[in-house]
CSV table of C-alpha atoms in Angstrom, one decimal:
chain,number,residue,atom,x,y,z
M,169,UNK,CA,0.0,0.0,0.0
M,170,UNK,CA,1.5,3.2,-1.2
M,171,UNK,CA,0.3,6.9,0.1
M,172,UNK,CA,-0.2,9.9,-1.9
M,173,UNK,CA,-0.5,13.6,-0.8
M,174,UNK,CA,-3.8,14.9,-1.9
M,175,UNK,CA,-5.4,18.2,-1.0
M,176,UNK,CA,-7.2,18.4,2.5
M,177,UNK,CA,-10.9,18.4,0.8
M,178,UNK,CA,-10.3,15.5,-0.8
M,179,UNK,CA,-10.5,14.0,2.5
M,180,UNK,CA,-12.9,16.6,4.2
M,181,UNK,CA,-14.7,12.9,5.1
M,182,UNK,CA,-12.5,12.3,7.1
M,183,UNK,CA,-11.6,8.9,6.1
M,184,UNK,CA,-9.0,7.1,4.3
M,185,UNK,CA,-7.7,3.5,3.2
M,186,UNK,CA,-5.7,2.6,6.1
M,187,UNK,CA,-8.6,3.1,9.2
M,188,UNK,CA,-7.7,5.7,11.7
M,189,UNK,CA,-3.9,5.2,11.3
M,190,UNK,CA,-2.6,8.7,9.9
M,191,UNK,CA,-1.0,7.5,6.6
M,192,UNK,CA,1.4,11.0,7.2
M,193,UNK,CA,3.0,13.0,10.0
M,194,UNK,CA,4.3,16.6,9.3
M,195,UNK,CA,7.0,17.8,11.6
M,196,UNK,CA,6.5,20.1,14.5
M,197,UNK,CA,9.1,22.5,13.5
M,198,UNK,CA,8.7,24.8,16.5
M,199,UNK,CA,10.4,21.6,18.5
M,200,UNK,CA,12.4,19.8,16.2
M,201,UNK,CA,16.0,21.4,15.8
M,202,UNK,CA,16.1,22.1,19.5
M,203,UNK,CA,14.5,18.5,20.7
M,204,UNK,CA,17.0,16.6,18.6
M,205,UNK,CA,19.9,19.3,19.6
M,206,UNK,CA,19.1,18.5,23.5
M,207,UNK,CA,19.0,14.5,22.2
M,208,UNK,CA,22.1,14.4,20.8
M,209,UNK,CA,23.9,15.9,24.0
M,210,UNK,CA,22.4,14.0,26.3
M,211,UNK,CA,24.0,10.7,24.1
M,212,UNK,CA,27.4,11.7,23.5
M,213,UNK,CA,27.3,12.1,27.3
M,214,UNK,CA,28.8,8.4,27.3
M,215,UNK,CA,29.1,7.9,24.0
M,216,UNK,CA,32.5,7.3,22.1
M,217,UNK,CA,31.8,9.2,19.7
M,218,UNK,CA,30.5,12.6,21.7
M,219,UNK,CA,32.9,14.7,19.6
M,220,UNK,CA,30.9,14.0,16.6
M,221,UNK,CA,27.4,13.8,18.7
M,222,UNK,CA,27.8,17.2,20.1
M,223,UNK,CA,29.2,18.8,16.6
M,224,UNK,CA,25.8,17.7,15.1
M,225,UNK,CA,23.8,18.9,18.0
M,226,UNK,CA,25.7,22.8,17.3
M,227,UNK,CA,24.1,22.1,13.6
M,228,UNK,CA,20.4,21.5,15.0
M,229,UNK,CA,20.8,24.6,17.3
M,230,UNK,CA,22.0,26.6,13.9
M,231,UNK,CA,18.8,24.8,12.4
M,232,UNK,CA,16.6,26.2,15.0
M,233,UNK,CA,17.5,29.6,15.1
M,234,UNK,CA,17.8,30.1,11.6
M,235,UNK,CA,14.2,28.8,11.4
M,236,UNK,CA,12.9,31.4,13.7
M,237,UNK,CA,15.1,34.3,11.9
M,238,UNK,CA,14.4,33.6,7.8
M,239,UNK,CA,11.0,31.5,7.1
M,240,UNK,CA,9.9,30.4,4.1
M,241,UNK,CA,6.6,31.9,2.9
M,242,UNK,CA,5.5,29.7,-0.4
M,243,UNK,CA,2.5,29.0,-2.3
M,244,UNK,CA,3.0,25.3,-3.0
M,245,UNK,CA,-1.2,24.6,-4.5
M,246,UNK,CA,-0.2,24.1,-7.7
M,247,UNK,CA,2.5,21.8,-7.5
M,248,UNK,CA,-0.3,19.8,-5.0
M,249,UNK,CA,-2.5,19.5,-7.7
M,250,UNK,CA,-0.9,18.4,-10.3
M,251,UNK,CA,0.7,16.2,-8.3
M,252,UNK,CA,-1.0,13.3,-9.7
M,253,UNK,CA,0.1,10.2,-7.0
M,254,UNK,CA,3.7,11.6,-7.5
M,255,UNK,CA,5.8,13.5,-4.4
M,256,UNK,CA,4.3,17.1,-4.6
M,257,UNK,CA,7.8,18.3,-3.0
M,258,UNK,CA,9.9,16.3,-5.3
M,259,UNK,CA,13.4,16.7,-4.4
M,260,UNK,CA,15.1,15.4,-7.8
M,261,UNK,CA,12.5,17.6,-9.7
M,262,UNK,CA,11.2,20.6,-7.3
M,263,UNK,CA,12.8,23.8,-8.4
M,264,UNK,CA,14.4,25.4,-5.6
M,265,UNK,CA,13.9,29.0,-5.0
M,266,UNK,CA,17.6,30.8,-3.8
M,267,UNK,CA,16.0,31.1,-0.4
M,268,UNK,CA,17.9,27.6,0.2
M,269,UNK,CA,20.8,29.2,-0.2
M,270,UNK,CA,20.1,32.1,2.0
M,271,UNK,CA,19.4,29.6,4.5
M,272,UNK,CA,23.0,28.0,3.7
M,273,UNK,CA,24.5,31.6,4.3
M,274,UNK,CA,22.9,32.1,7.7
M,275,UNK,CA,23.9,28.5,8.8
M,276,UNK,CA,27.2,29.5,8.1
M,277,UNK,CA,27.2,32.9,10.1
M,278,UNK,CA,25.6,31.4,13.2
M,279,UNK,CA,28.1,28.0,13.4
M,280,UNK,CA,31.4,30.2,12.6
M,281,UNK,CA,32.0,32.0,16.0
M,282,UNK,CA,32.0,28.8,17.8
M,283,UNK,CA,33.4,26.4,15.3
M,284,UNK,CA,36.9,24.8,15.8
M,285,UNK,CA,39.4,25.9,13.0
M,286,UNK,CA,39.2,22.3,10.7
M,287,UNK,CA,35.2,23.3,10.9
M,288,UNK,CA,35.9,26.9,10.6
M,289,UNK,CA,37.7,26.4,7.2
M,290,UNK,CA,35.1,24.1,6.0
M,291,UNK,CA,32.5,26.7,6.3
M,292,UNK,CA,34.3,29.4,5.2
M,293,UNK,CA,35.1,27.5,1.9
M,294,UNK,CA,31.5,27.1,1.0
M,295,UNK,CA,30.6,30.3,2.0
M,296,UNK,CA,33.3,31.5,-0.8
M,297,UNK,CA,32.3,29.0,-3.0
M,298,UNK,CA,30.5,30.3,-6.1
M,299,UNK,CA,26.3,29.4,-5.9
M,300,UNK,CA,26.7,27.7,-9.3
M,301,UNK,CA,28.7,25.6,-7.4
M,302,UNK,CA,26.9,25.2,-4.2
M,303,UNK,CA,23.5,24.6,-6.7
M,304,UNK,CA,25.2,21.7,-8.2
M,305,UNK,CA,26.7,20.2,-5.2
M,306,UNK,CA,22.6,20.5,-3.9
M,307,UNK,CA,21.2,18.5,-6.8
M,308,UNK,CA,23.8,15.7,-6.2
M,309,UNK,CA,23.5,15.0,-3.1
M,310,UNK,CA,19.7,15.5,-3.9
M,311,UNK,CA,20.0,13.2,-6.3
M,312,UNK,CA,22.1,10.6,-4.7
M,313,UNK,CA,25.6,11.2,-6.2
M,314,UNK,CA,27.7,12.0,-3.3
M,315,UNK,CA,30.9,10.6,-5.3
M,316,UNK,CA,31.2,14.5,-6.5
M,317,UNK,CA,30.4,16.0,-2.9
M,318,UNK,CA,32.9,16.1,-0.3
M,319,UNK,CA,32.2,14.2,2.9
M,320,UNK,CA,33.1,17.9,5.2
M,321,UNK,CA,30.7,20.2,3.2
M,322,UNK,CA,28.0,17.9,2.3
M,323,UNK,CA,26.0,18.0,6.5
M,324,UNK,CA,26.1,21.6,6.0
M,325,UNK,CA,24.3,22.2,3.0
M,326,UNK,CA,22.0,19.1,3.4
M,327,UNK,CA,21.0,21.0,7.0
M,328,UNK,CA,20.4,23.6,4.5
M,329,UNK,CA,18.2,21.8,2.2
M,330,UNK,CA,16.3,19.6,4.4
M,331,UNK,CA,15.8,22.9,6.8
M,332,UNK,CA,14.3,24.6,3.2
M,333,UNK,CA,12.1,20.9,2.2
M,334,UNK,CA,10.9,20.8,5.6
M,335,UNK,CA,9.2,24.4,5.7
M,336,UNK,CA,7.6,23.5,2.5
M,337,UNK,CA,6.2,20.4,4.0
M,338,UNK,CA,4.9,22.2,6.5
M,339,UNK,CA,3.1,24.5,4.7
M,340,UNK,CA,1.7,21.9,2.2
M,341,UNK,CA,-2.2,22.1,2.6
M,342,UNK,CA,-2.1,18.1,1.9
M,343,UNK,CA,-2.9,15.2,3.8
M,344,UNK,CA,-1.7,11.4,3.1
M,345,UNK,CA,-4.2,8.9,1.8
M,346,UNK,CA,-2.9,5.2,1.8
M,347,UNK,CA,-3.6,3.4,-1.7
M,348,UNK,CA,-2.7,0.4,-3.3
M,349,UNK,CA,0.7,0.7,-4.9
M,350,UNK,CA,4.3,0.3,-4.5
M,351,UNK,CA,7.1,2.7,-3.9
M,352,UNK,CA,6.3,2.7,-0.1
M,353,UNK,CA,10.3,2.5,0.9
M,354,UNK,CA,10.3,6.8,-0.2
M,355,UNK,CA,8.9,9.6,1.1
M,356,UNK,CA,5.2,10.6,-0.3
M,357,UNK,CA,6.0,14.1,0.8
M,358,UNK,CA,9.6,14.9,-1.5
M,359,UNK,CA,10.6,10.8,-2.5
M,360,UNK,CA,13.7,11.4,-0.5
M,361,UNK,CA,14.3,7.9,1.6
M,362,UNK,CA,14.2,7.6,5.4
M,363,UNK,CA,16.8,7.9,7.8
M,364,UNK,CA,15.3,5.8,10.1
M,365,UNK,CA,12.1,4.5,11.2
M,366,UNK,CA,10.1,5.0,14.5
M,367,UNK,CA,7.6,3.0,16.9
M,368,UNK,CA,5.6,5.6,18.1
M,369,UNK,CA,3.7,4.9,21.5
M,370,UNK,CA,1.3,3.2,20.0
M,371,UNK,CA,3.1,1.0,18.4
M,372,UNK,CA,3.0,1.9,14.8
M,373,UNK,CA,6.1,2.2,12.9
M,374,UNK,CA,6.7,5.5,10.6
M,375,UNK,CA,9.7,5.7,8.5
M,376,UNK,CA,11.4,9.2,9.1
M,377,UNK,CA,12.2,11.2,6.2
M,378,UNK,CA,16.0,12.6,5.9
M,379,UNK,CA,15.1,15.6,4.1
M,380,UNK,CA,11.8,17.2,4.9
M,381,UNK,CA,11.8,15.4,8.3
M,382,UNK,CA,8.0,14.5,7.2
M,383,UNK,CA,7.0,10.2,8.5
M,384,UNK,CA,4.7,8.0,6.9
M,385,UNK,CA,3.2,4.7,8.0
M,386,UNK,CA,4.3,1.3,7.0
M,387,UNK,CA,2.8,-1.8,8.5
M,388,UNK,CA,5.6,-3.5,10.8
M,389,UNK,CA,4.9,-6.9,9.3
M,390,UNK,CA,7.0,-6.5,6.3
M,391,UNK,CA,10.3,-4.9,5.1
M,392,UNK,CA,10.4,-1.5,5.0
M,393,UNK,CA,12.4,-1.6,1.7
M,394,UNK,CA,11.3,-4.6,-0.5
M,395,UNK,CA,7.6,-5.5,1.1
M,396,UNK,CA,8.7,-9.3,1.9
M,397,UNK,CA,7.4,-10.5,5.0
M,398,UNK,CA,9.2,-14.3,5.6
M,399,UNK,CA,12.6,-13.2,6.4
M,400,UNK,CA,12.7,-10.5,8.7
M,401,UNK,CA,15.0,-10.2,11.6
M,402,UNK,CA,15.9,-8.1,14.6
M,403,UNK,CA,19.2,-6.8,15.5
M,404,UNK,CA,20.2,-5.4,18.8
M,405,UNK,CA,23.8,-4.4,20.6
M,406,UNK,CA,22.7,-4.7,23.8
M,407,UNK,CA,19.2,-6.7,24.5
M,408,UNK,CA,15.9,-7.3,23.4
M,409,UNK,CA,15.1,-3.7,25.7
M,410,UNK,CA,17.3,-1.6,23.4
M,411,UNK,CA,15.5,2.0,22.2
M,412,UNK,CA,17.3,0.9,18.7
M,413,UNK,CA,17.1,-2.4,16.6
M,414,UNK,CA,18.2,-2.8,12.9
M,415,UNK,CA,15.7,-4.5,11.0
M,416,UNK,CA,17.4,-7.0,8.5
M,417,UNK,CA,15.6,-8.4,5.5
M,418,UNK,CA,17.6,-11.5,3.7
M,419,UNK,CA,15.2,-11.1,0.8
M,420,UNK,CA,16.6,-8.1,-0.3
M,421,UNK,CA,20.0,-7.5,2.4
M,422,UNK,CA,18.7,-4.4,3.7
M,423,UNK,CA,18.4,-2.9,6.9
M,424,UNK,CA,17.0,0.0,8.7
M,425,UNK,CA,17.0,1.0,12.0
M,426,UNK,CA,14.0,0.9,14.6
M,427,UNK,CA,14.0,4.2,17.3
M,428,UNK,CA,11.5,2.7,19.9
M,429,UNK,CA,9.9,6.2,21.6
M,430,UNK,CA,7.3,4.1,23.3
M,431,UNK,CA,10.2,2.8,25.3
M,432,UNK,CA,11.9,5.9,25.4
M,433,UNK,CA,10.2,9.0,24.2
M,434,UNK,CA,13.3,11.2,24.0
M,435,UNK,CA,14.6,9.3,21.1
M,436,UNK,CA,14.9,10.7,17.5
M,437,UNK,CA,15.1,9.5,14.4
M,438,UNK,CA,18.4,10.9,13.4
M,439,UNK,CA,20.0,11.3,16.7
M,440,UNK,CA,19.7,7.9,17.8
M,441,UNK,CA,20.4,6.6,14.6
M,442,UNK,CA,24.0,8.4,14.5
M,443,UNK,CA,24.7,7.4,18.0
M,444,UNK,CA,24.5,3.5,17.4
M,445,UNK,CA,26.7,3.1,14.6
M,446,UNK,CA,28.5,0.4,15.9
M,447,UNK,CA,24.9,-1.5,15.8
M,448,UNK,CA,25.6,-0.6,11.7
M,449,UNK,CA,29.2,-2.0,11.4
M,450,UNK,CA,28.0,-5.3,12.9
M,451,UNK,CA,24.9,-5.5,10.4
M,452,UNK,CA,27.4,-4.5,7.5
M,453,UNK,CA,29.8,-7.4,8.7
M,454,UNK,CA,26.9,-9.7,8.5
M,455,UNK,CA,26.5,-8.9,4.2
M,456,UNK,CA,23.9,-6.5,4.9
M,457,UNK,CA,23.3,-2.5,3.7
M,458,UNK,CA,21.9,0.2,5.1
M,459,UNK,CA,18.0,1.6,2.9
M,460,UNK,CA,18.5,4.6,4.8
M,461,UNK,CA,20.8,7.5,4.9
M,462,UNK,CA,21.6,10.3,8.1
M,463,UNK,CA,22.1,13.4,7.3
M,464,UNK,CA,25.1,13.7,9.5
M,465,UNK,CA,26.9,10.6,7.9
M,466,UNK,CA,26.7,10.3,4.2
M,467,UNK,CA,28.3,7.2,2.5
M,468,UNK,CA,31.6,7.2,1.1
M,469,UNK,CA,31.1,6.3,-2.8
């Protein structure tokens, strides 16, 4: 079952194919940046790998405050009607508007002053670079091609992007309606994929988007990335407790991870997925890949 993005009186009924279940959550941006920020800190507390916890964390702060201090006012009901079952946001095909990169400029300004100087001359690089450049660095990474993207630049202007995609999606006058189809594994919103998913408290899982931040259901019974349902296996580090699992599927060798809030409601999608990624090195050592992608840690190509 598949979910589209349709205008809100399309459903004014009420009702849709999968029950009461919300086929799609939009963020709360008012709490996200800071939520995950305060998340992030609070893991690399004793975490290994606080140094890289906490530099993420500064990046949701930046996210926050350059939220509050340049929104995004945009008239997005055409591109919601001729949608047509397709991702109204599409983020191989949306044309962005050069507010994205004023939102990569103020990133920059607010994370320099307290930046150490490897960071420092990462950001002042991009903020020289030409915005030819910067556009075409966007669209790869946009586009999956992080071969042509280098690993230091590439969380900065995805926090710029996703902070840009996530605005639109929350001012996308849509609602989800779950239809028969395929293509479940991307995100209805923009067709990005997840970074994670989440078991919300009441036990329904939601795949977490990695670039408008958006969730959308999928039933727990099959894999989140091919739709198989025999071979399905849980992963943990420590026990069968943990706040994060990797789902494995040997149908297709992928895995995702789980973030359990109904056993801990403090956990995020991306924070807790980039503070278990030695639960990801064991699954890689056992032949299988990741279906999802943090926007703090983009693979090496």
């Amino acid at each position: 079952m598949s979910i589209q993005i349709v205008p809100q009186d399309e459903l004014a009924d009420g009702k849709n194919a999968a029950g009461n279940i919300p086929p799609v959550l939009f963020a709360n941006l008012k709490t996200l940046y800071q939520r995950r920020a305060d998340r992030l800190r609070a893991l690399a507390e004793n975490s290994p790998l606080d140094g890289y916890l906490n530099f993420a964390a500064a990046i949701c702060d930046a996210q926050q405050r350059v939220l509050k201090e340049f929104p995004l006012s945009i008239d997005l009901s055409e591109e919601l009607e001729k949608a047509a079952g397709k991702p109204p946001l599409d983020c191989a095909l949306f044309p962005r508007t050069p507010h994205w990169l004023t939102l990569l400029d103020a990133l920059i300004a607010v994370l320099k002053p307290g930046a150490s100087e490897p960071v420092r001359k990462v950001l002042e690089c991009l903020e020289q670079s030409p915005n030819l450049q910067r556009e075409m660095m966007a669209t790869e990474l946009l586009c999956q091609d992080f071969k042509h993207v280098p690993a230091d630049k590439a969380p900065f202007i995805w926090a710029a992007l996703s902070l840009y995609w996530a605005q639109m999606a929350a001012q996308l006058r849509g609602v989800g309606r779950a239809d028969y189809g395929e293509n479940r594994q991307f995100c209805p919103v923009c067709g990005s994929i997840p970074v994670s998913a989440v078991i919300n408290a009441g036990g329904l899982r939601y795949l977490h988007c990695n670039l408008c931040e958006s969730e959308w259901h999928v039933v727990r019974a099959k894999c989140s990335n091919c739709d198989e349902m025999e071979h399905l296996n849980l992963w943990s580090i420590d026990d069968e407790q943990a706040t994060v699992k990797a789902e494995a599927c040997d149908d297709c060798g992928a895995y995702l991870k789980l973030i359990y809030q109904d056993k801990d409601p403090q956990a995020d999608a991306v924070a807790d997925d980039l503070a278990t990624l030695l639960l990801d090195d064991r699954m890689e050592d056992k032949g299988f890949s990741s279906s999802g992608i943090n926007p703090f840690l983009f693979p090496a190509e």
